[in-house]
PDB file of C-alpha atoms in Angstrom:
ATOM      1  CA  UNK A   1     -61.938  39.846 -46.702  1.00  0.00           C
ATOM      2  CA  UNK A   2     -62.874  40.205 -43.085  1.00  0.00           C
ATOM      3  CA  UNK A   3     -62.833  36.422 -42.573  1.00  0.00           C
ATOM      4  CA  UNK A   4     -59.426  36.218 -44.261  1.00  0.00           C
ATOM      5  CA  UNK A   5     -58.074  38.945 -42.000  1.00  0.00           C
ATOM      6  CA  UNK A   6     -59.390  37.148 -38.928  1.00  0.00           C
ATOM      7  CA  UNK A   7     -57.755  33.906 -40.047  1.00  0.00           C
ATOM      8  CA  UNK A   8     -54.408  35.663 -40.568  1.00  0.00           C
ATOM      9  CA  UNK A   9     -54.693  37.312 -37.143  1.00  0.00           C
ATOM     10  CA  UNK A  10     -55.434  33.957 -35.493  1.00  0.00           C
ATOM     11  CA  UNK A  11     -52.469  32.327 -37.236  1.00  0.00           C
ATOM     12  CA  UNK A  12     -50.197  35.142 -36.102  1.00  0.00           C
ATOM     13  CA  UNK A  13     -51.378  34.724 -32.491  1.00  0.00           C
ATOM     14  CA  UNK A  14     -50.704  30.973 -32.621  1.00  0.00           C
ATOM     15  CA  UNK A  15     -47.266  31.536 -34.151  1.00  0.00           C
ATOM     16  CA  UNK A  16     -46.434  34.127 -31.507  1.00  0.00           C
ATOM     17  CA  UNK A  17     -47.516  31.752 -28.765  1.00  0.00           C
ATOM     18  CA  UNK A  18     -45.400  28.937 -30.170  1.00  0.00           C
ATOM     19  CA  UNK A  19     -42.417  31.228 -30.513  1.00  0.00           C
ATOM     20  CA  UNK A  20     -42.875  32.389 -26.947  1.00  0.00           C
ATOM     21  CA  UNK A  21     -43.024  28.821 -25.653  1.00  0.00           C
ATOM     22  CA  UNK A  22     -39.901  27.921 -27.593  1.00  0.00           C
ATOM     23  CA  UNK A  23     -38.057  30.913 -26.223  1.00  0.00           C
ATOM     24  CA  UNK A  24     -39.141  30.114 -22.695  1.00  0.00           C
ATOM     25  CA  UNK A  25     -38.022  26.518 -23.099  1.00  0.00           C
ATOM     26  CA  UNK A  26     -34.661  27.581 -24.483  1.00  0.00           C
ATOM     27  CA  UNK A  27     -34.178  30.023 -21.614  1.00  0.00           C
ATOM     28  CA  UNK A  28     -35.098  27.286 -19.116  1.00  0.00           C
ATOM     29  CA  UNK A  29     -32.565  24.909 -20.668  1.00  0.00           C
ATOM     30  CA  UNK A  30     -29.889  27.614 -20.596  1.00  0.00           C
ATOM     31  CA  UNK A  31     -30.639  28.425 -16.958  1.00  0.00           C
ATOM     32  CA  UNK A  32     -30.516  24.727 -16.044  1.00  0.00           C
ATOM     33  CA  UNK A  33     -27.208  24.293 -17.848  1.00  0.00           C
ATOM     34  CA  UNK A  34     -25.763  27.338 -16.085  1.00  0.00           C
ATOM     35  CA  UNK A  35     -26.859  26.004 -12.701  1.00  0.00           C
ATOM     36  CA  UNK A  36     -25.313  22.595 -13.450  1.00  0.00           C
ATOM     37  CA  UNK A  37     -22.053  24.250 -14.522  1.00  0.00           C
ATOM     38  CA  UNK A  38     -22.022  26.333 -11.346  1.00  0.00           C
ATOM     39  CA  UNK A  39     -22.653  23.254  -9.185  1.00  0.00           C
ATOM     40  CA  UNK A  40     -19.823  21.422 -10.920  1.00  0.00           C
ATOM     41  CA  UNK A  41     -17.484  24.393 -10.515  1.00  0.00           C
ATOM     42  CA  UNK A  42     -18.209  24.711  -6.804  1.00  0.00           C
ATOM     43  CA  UNK A  43     -18.171  20.978  -5.965  1.00  0.00           C
ATOM     44  CA  UNK A  44     -15.832  20.263  -3.086  1.00  0.00           C
ATOM     45  CA  UNK A  45     -12.910  18.004  -4.068  1.00  0.00           C
ATOM     46  CA  UNK A  46     -13.183  14.405  -2.873  1.00  0.00           C
ATOM     47  CA  UNK A  47      -9.930  13.397  -1.173  1.00  0.00           C
ATOM     48  CA  UNK A  48      -8.994  10.029   0.319  1.00  0.00           C
ATOM     49  CA  UNK A  49      -6.335   9.607   3.007  1.00  0.00           C
ATOM     50  CA  UNK A  50      -4.739   6.222   3.659  1.00  0.00           C
ATOM     51  CA  UNK A  51      -2.516   5.897   6.695  1.00  0.00           C
ATOM     52  CA  UNK A  52      -1.895   4.818  10.279  1.00  0.00           C
ATOM     53  CA  UNK A  53      -2.950   6.251  13.658  1.00  0.00           C
ATOM     54  CA  UNK A  54      -1.769   9.744  12.732  1.00  0.00           C
ATOM     55  CA  UNK A  55      -4.307   9.682   9.899  1.00  0.00           C
ATOM     56  CA  UNK A  56      -7.208   7.689  11.353  1.00  0.00           C
ATOM     57  CA  UNK A  57      -6.709   8.290  15.085  1.00  0.00           C
ATOM     58  CA  UNK A  58      -5.138   6.422  17.973  1.00  0.00           C
ATOM     59  CA  UNK A  59      -7.146   4.335  20.424  1.00  0.00           C
ATOM     60  CA  UNK A  60      -9.896   6.477  21.901  1.00  0.00           C
ATOM     61  CA  UNK A  61      -9.423   9.294  19.403  1.00  0.00           C
ATOM     62  CA  UNK A  62     -12.142  10.321  16.986  1.00  0.00           C
ATOM     63  CA  UNK A  63     -11.078  10.426  13.314  1.00  0.00           C
ATOM     64  CA  UNK A  64     -12.467  13.974  13.165  1.00  0.00           C
ATOM     65  CA  UNK A  65      -9.637  15.063  15.495  1.00  0.00           C
ATOM     66  CA  UNK A  66      -6.798  13.939  13.218  1.00  0.00           C
ATOM     67  CA  UNK A  67      -4.602  16.092  11.003  1.00  0.00           C
ATOM     68  CA  UNK A  68      -6.283  14.563   7.932  1.00  0.00           C
ATOM     69  CA  UNK A  69      -9.728  15.748   8.992  1.00  0.00           C
ATOM     70  CA  UNK A  70      -8.336  19.136   9.993  1.00  0.00           C
ATOM     71  CA  UNK A  71      -6.694  19.483   6.579  1.00  0.00           C
ATOM     72  CA  UNK A  72     -10.039  18.782   4.917  1.00  0.00           C
ATOM     73  CA  UNK A  73     -11.733  21.411   7.079  1.00  0.00           C
ATOM     74  CA  UNK A  74      -9.114  24.016   6.227  1.00  0.00           C
ATOM     75  CA  UNK A  75      -9.429  23.384   2.475  1.00  0.00           C
ATOM     76  CA  UNK A  76     -13.151  22.598   2.229  1.00  0.00           C
ATOM     77  CA  UNK A  77     -12.618  19.037   1.015  1.00  0.00           C
ATOM     78  CA  UNK A  78     -14.954  16.069   1.188  1.00  0.00           C
ATOM     79  CA  UNK A  79     -12.688  13.612   2.970  1.00  0.00           C
ATOM     80  CA  UNK A  80     -12.652   9.821   3.294  1.00  0.00           C
ATOM     81  CA  UNK A  81     -10.242   8.377   5.864  1.00  0.00           C
ATOM     82  CA  UNK A  82      -8.814   4.909   5.279  1.00  0.00           C
ATOM     83  CA  UNK A  83      -6.226   2.848   7.131  1.00  0.00           C
ATOM     84  CA  UNK A  84      -5.736   1.731  10.713  1.00  0.00           C
ATOM     85  CA  UNK A  85      -3.417   2.286  13.648  1.00  0.00           C
ATOM     86  CA  UNK A  86      -0.110   0.363  13.791  1.00  0.00           C
ATOM     87  CA  UNK A  87      -0.267  -0.418  10.081  1.00  0.00           C
ATOM     88  CA  UNK A  88       2.086   0.502   7.255  1.00  0.00           C
ATOM     89  CA  UNK A  89       3.249  -0.515   3.816  1.00  0.00           C
ATOM     90  CA  UNK A  90       4.327  -3.856   5.286  1.00  0.00           C
ATOM     91  CA  UNK A  91       3.306  -3.653   8.966  1.00  0.00           C
ATOM     92  CA  UNK A  92      -0.124  -5.202   9.534  1.00  0.00           C
ATOM     93  CA  UNK A  93      -0.708  -4.218  13.164  1.00  0.00           C
ATOM     94  CA  UNK A  94      -3.425  -5.851  15.226  1.00  0.00           C
ATOM     95  CA  UNK A  95      -5.875  -5.768  12.337  1.00  0.00           C
ATOM     96  CA  UNK A  96      -3.650  -8.057  10.258  1.00  0.00           C
ATOM     97  CA  UNK A  97      -3.693  -5.868   7.124  1.00  0.00           C
ATOM     98  CA  UNK A  98      -1.177  -3.594   5.450  1.00  0.00           C
ATOM     99  CA  UNK A  99      -1.928  -0.426   3.456  1.00  0.00           C
ATOM    100  CA  UNK A 100      -2.507  -2.320   0.208  1.00  0.00           C
ATOM    101  CA  UNK A 101      -5.102  -4.590   1.821  1.00  0.00           C
ATOM    102  CA  UNK A 102      -6.752  -1.667   3.587  1.00  0.00           C
ATOM    103  CA  UNK A 103      -6.921   0.212   0.296  1.00  0.00           C
ATOM    104  CA  UNK A 104      -8.727  -2.722  -1.295  1.00  0.00           C
ATOM    105  CA  UNK A 105     -11.132  -3.177   1.609  1.00  0.00           C
ATOM    106  CA  UNK A 106     -11.880   0.437   2.465  1.00  0.00           C
ATOM    107  CA  UNK A 107     -11.331   2.637  -0.582  1.00  0.00           C
ATOM    108  CA  UNK A 108     -10.954   0.924  -3.950  1.00  0.00           C
ATOM    109  CA  UNK A 109     -14.660   0.160  -4.392  1.00  0.00           C
ATOM    110  CA  UNK A 110     -15.714   3.788  -3.977  1.00  0.00           C
ATOM    111  CA  UNK A 111     -16.360   6.291  -6.799  1.00  0.00           C
ATOM    112  CA  UNK A 112     -13.279   7.962  -8.268  1.00  0.00           C
ATOM    113  CA  UNK A 113     -11.778  10.613  -5.946  1.00  0.00           C
ATOM    114  CA  UNK A 114      -9.892  13.732  -7.018  1.00  0.00           C
ATOM    115  CA  UNK A 115      -6.852  13.040  -4.846  1.00  0.00           C
ATOM    116  CA  UNK A 116      -5.438  10.113  -2.835  1.00  0.00           C
ATOM    117  CA  UNK A 117      -2.927  10.874  -0.069  1.00  0.00           C
ATOM    118  CA  UNK A 118      -0.900   7.980   1.352  1.00  0.00           C
ATOM    119  CA  UNK A 119       0.877   8.759   4.613  1.00  0.00           C
ATOM    120  CA  UNK A 120       2.948   6.509   6.861  1.00  0.00           C
ATOM    121  CA  UNK A 121       6.077   4.458   7.174  1.00  0.00           C
ATOM    122  CA  UNK A 122       7.190   4.769  10.790  1.00  0.00           C
ATOM    123  CA  UNK A 123       5.343   1.563  11.738  1.00  0.00           C
ATOM    124  CA  UNK A 124       7.470  -0.261   9.157  1.00  0.00           C
ATOM    125  CA  UNK A 125      10.749   0.411  10.973  1.00  0.00           C
ATOM    126  CA  UNK A 126      11.217  -3.288  11.820  1.00  0.00           C
ATOM    127  CA  UNK A 127      11.320  -4.124   8.117  1.00  0.00           C
ATOM    128  CA  UNK A 128      14.121  -3.470   5.598  1.00  0.00           C
ATOM    129  CA  UNK A 129      13.797   0.003   4.099  1.00  0.00           C
ATOM    130  CA  UNK A 130      14.211  -1.350   0.568  1.00  0.00           C
ATOM    131  CA  UNK A 131      11.225  -3.665   1.063  1.00  0.00           C
ATOM    132  CA  UNK A 132       9.122  -0.792   2.408  1.00  0.00           C
ATOM    133  CA  UNK A 133       9.999   1.337  -0.596  1.00  0.00           C
ATOM    134  CA  UNK A 134       9.028  -1.466  -2.974  1.00  0.00           C
ATOM    135  CA  UNK A 135       5.701  -1.942  -1.157  1.00  0.00           C
ATOM    136  CA  UNK A 136       5.036   1.796  -1.421  1.00  0.00           C
ATOM    137  CA  UNK A 137       5.795   1.674  -5.148  1.00  0.00           C
ATOM    138  CA  UNK A 138       3.399  -1.222  -5.678  1.00  0.00           C
ATOM    139  CA  UNK A 139       0.634   0.536  -3.745  1.00  0.00           C
ATOM    140  CA  UNK A 140       0.989   3.743  -5.762  1.00  0.00           C
ATOM    141  CA  UNK A 141       0.849   1.705  -8.973  1.00  0.00           C
ATOM    142  CA  UNK A 142      -2.268  -0.080  -7.721  1.00  0.00           C
ATOM    143  CA  UNK A 143      -4.051   3.181  -6.939  1.00  0.00           C
ATOM    144  CA  UNK A 144      -3.091   4.626 -10.320  1.00  0.00           C
ATOM    145  CA  UNK A 145      -4.344   1.532 -12.142  1.00  0.00           C
ATOM    146  CA  UNK A 146      -7.644   1.770 -10.275  1.00  0.00           C
ATOM    147  CA  UNK A 147      -8.139   5.504 -10.939  1.00  0.00           C
ATOM    148  CA  UNK A 148      -5.974   6.660 -13.831  1.00  0.00           C
ATOM    149  CA  UNK A 149      -7.118  10.287 -13.615  1.00  0.00           C
ATOM    150  CA  UNK A 150      -6.746  10.709  -9.846  1.00  0.00           C
ATOM    151  CA  UNK A 151      -3.891  12.802  -8.403  1.00  0.00           C
ATOM    152  CA  UNK A 152      -1.600  11.055  -5.912  1.00  0.00           C
ATOM    153  CA  UNK A 153       0.521  12.311  -3.026  1.00  0.00           C
ATOM    154  CA  UNK A 154       2.916  10.408  -0.763  1.00  0.00           C
ATOM    155  CA  UNK A 155       3.821  11.666   2.728  1.00  0.00           C
ATOM    156  CA  UNK A 156       6.845  10.207   4.500  1.00  0.00           C
ATOM    157  CA  UNK A 157       7.069   9.092   8.142  1.00  0.00           C
ATOM    158  CA  UNK A 158       6.114  11.453  10.932  1.00  0.00           C
ATOM    159  CA  UNK A 159       7.960  11.365  14.246  1.00  0.00           C
ATOM    160  CA  UNK A 160       6.663  12.554  17.578  1.00  0.00           C
ATOM    161  CA  UNK A 161       9.699  14.528  18.651  1.00  0.00           C
ATOM    162  CA  UNK A 162      13.308  13.749  19.344  1.00  0.00           C
ATOM    163  CA  UNK A 163      15.769  12.461  16.782  1.00  0.00           C
ATOM    164  CA  UNK A 164      14.147   9.853  14.507  1.00  0.00           C
ATOM    165  CA  UNK A 165      16.083   6.562  14.482  1.00  0.00           C
ATOM    166  CA  UNK A 166      18.223   5.626  11.507  1.00  0.00           C
ATOM    167  CA  UNK A 167      15.797   2.950  10.324  1.00  0.00           C
ATOM    168  CA  UNK A 168      13.020   5.559  10.034  1.00  0.00           C
ATOM    169  CA  UNK A 169      15.122   7.964   7.977  1.00  0.00           C
ATOM    170  CA  UNK A 170      16.132   5.036   5.758  1.00  0.00           C
ATOM    171  CA  UNK A 171      12.461   4.267   5.167  1.00  0.00           C
ATOM    172  CA  UNK A 172      11.880   7.942   4.377  1.00  0.00           C
ATOM    173  CA  UNK A 173      14.623   7.795   1.755  1.00  0.00           C
ATOM    174  CA  UNK A 174      13.197   4.610   0.223  1.00  0.00           C
ATOM    175  CA  UNK A 175       9.728   6.186   0.056  1.00  0.00           C
ATOM    176  CA  UNK A 176      11.134   9.313  -1.592  1.00  0.00           C
ATOM    177  CA  UNK A 177      12.806   7.125  -4.212  1.00  0.00           C
ATOM    178  CA  UNK A 178       9.543   5.246  -4.835  1.00  0.00           C
ATOM    179  CA  UNK A 179       7.715   8.557  -5.273  1.00  0.00           C
ATOM    180  CA  UNK A 180      10.306   9.763  -7.783  1.00  0.00           C
ATOM    181  CA  UNK A 181      10.119   6.546  -9.798  1.00  0.00           C
ATOM    182  CA  UNK A 182       6.315   6.660  -9.940  1.00  0.00           C
ATOM    183  CA  UNK A 183       6.276  10.439 -10.557  1.00  0.00           C
ATOM    184  CA  UNK A 184       4.236  11.118  -7.439  1.00  0.00           C
ATOM    185  CA  UNK A 185       4.838  14.272  -5.324  1.00  0.00           C
ATOM    186  CA  UNK A 186       6.529  13.515  -1.999  1.00  0.00           C
ATOM    187  CA  UNK A 187       6.273  15.459   1.268  1.00  0.00           C
ATOM    188  CA  UNK A 188       8.923  14.889   3.944  1.00  0.00           C
ATOM    189  CA  UNK A 189       7.780  15.876   7.471  1.00  0.00           C
ATOM    190  CA  UNK A 190      11.176  14.859   8.908  1.00  0.00           C
ATOM    191  CA  UNK A 191      13.164  17.113   6.589  1.00  0.00           C
ATOM    192  CA  UNK A 192      10.692  19.960   7.040  1.00  0.00           C
ATOM    193  CA  UNK A 193      10.779  19.478  10.834  1.00  0.00           C
ATOM    194  CA  UNK A 194       7.049  19.632  11.429  1.00  0.00           C
ATOM    195  CA  UNK A 195       7.745  18.411  14.975  1.00  0.00           C
ATOM    196  CA  UNK A 196      10.895  19.617  16.693  1.00  0.00           C
ATOM    197  CA  UNK A 197      12.682  18.952  19.973  1.00  0.00           C
ATOM    198  CA  UNK A 198      11.763  16.414  22.623  1.00  0.00           C
ATOM    199  CA  UNK A 199       8.679  16.412  24.813  1.00  0.00           C
ATOM    200  CA  UNK A 200      10.430  14.766  27.764  1.00  0.00           C
ATOM    201  CA  UNK A 201      13.247  17.311  27.637  1.00  0.00           C
ATOM    202  CA  UNK A 202      10.850  20.215  27.124  1.00  0.00           C
ATOM    203  CA  UNK A 203      12.544  21.368  23.938  1.00  0.00           C
ATOM    204  CA  UNK A 204      11.201  22.507  20.561  1.00  0.00           C
ATOM    205  CA  UNK A 205       7.474  22.393  19.808  1.00  0.00           C
ATOM    206  CA  UNK A 206       7.054  18.776  20.938  1.00  0.00           C
ATOM    207  CA  UNK A 207       5.826  19.688  24.460  1.00  0.00           C
ATOM    208  CA  UNK A 208       2.937  21.609  22.873  1.00  0.00           C
ATOM    209  CA  UNK A 209       2.169  19.315  19.984  1.00  0.00           C
ATOM    210  CA  UNK A 210       2.888  15.757  21.221  1.00  0.00           C
ATOM    211  CA  UNK A 211       0.953  13.742  23.810  1.00  0.00           C
ATOM    212  CA  UNK A 212       2.630  12.156  26.857  1.00  0.00           C
ATOM    213  CA  UNK A 213       2.915   8.884  24.896  1.00  0.00           C
ATOM    214  CA  UNK A 214       5.719  10.597  22.973  1.00  0.00           C
ATOM    215  CA  UNK A 215       4.234   9.649  19.603  1.00  0.00           C
ATOM    216  CA  UNK A 216       0.806  11.026  18.785  1.00  0.00           C
ATOM    217  CA  UNK A 217      -0.141  14.677  18.327  1.00  0.00           C
ATOM    218  CA  UNK A 218      -2.319  16.687  20.661  1.00  0.00           C
ATOM    219  CA  UNK A 219      -5.349  18.507  19.247  1.00  0.00           C
ATOM    220  CA  UNK A 220      -3.107  21.517  18.713  1.00  0.00           C
ATOM    221  CA  UNK A 221      -0.496  19.216  17.197  1.00  0.00           C
ATOM    222  CA  UNK A 222      -2.965  17.798  14.684  1.00  0.00           C
ATOM    223  CA  UNK A 223      -3.912  21.346  13.699  1.00  0.00           C
ATOM    224  CA  UNK A 224      -0.235  22.281  13.358  1.00  0.00           C
ATOM    225  CA  UNK A 225       0.480  19.253  11.152  1.00  0.00           C
ATOM    226  CA  UNK A 226      -2.552  20.127   9.028  1.00  0.00           C
ATOM    227  CA  UNK A 227      -1.296  23.687   8.585  1.00  0.00           C
ATOM    228  CA  UNK A 228       2.146  22.389   7.548  1.00  0.00           C
ATOM    229  CA  UNK A 229       0.502  20.029   5.071  1.00  0.00           C
ATOM    230  CA  UNK A 230      -1.739  22.758   3.650  1.00  0.00           C
ATOM    231  CA  UNK A 231       1.336  24.941   3.031  1.00  0.00           C
ATOM    232  CA  UNK A 232       2.932  22.092   1.059  1.00  0.00           C
ATOM    233  CA  UNK A 233      -0.296  21.396  -0.822  1.00  0.00           C
ATOM    234  CA  UNK A 234      -0.423  25.037  -1.889  1.00  0.00           C
ATOM    235  CA  UNK A 235       3.181  24.810  -3.069  1.00  0.00           C
ATOM    236  CA  UNK A 236       2.328  21.689  -5.068  1.00  0.00           C
ATOM    237  CA  UNK A 237      -0.921  23.254  -6.353  1.00  0.00           C
ATOM    238  CA  UNK A 238      -2.958  20.398  -4.906  1.00  0.00           C
ATOM    239  CA  UNK A 239      -5.419  22.316  -2.748  1.00  0.00           C
ATOM    240  CA  UNK A 240      -8.033  22.031  -5.520  1.00  0.00           C
ATOM    241  CA  UNK A 241      -7.148  18.779  -7.282  1.00  0.00           C
TER     242      UNK A 241
END
């Protein structure tokens, strides 16, 4: 009887140990799953910008000083800047590539982002507005085909102060039409008057926000543009795509 009791006691100890190990393992798996869920929930959105010198920086300007980088800082995004100065939907600038080619070379091979923002158009003012709108439509379709689940946003031309010429507003209208047809949100800096007045005349906010070249934003101007963009992104519910 005593030996039988000892055997039962030993079996109970082994069973208890196994149960304890199983419970510990289950708790470890649960903790690991919770940590993974928390990491996923707190992951910063990955956002790609594609644009001209406003987006990537003019000659001698660091990309970190642009409105795109400032927007990412304000919203806590992981940002990737694509594009090049003097380029556009058709305009190829000194690099000899338009937005579609720059998208292929700089962005399309990367892992899927949460949001792609395409911004530009004023460098295309020497081209027919209808052609610019069609090029914008094709680019948006290309991005969507590459990443079907990625959110898209199109930003119209920016102007460094003073009244934008008729060809620029025509391009803005063509871009807005392309955005509507492709069901992509459109932001219009000209209509919203992000930059007002004329730097040379000392009117509006242009003297504070635009450099002496009459085109590109100052550091304060880049921050101002970023703040305007963030307000629109909040309206469109795109701050956490």
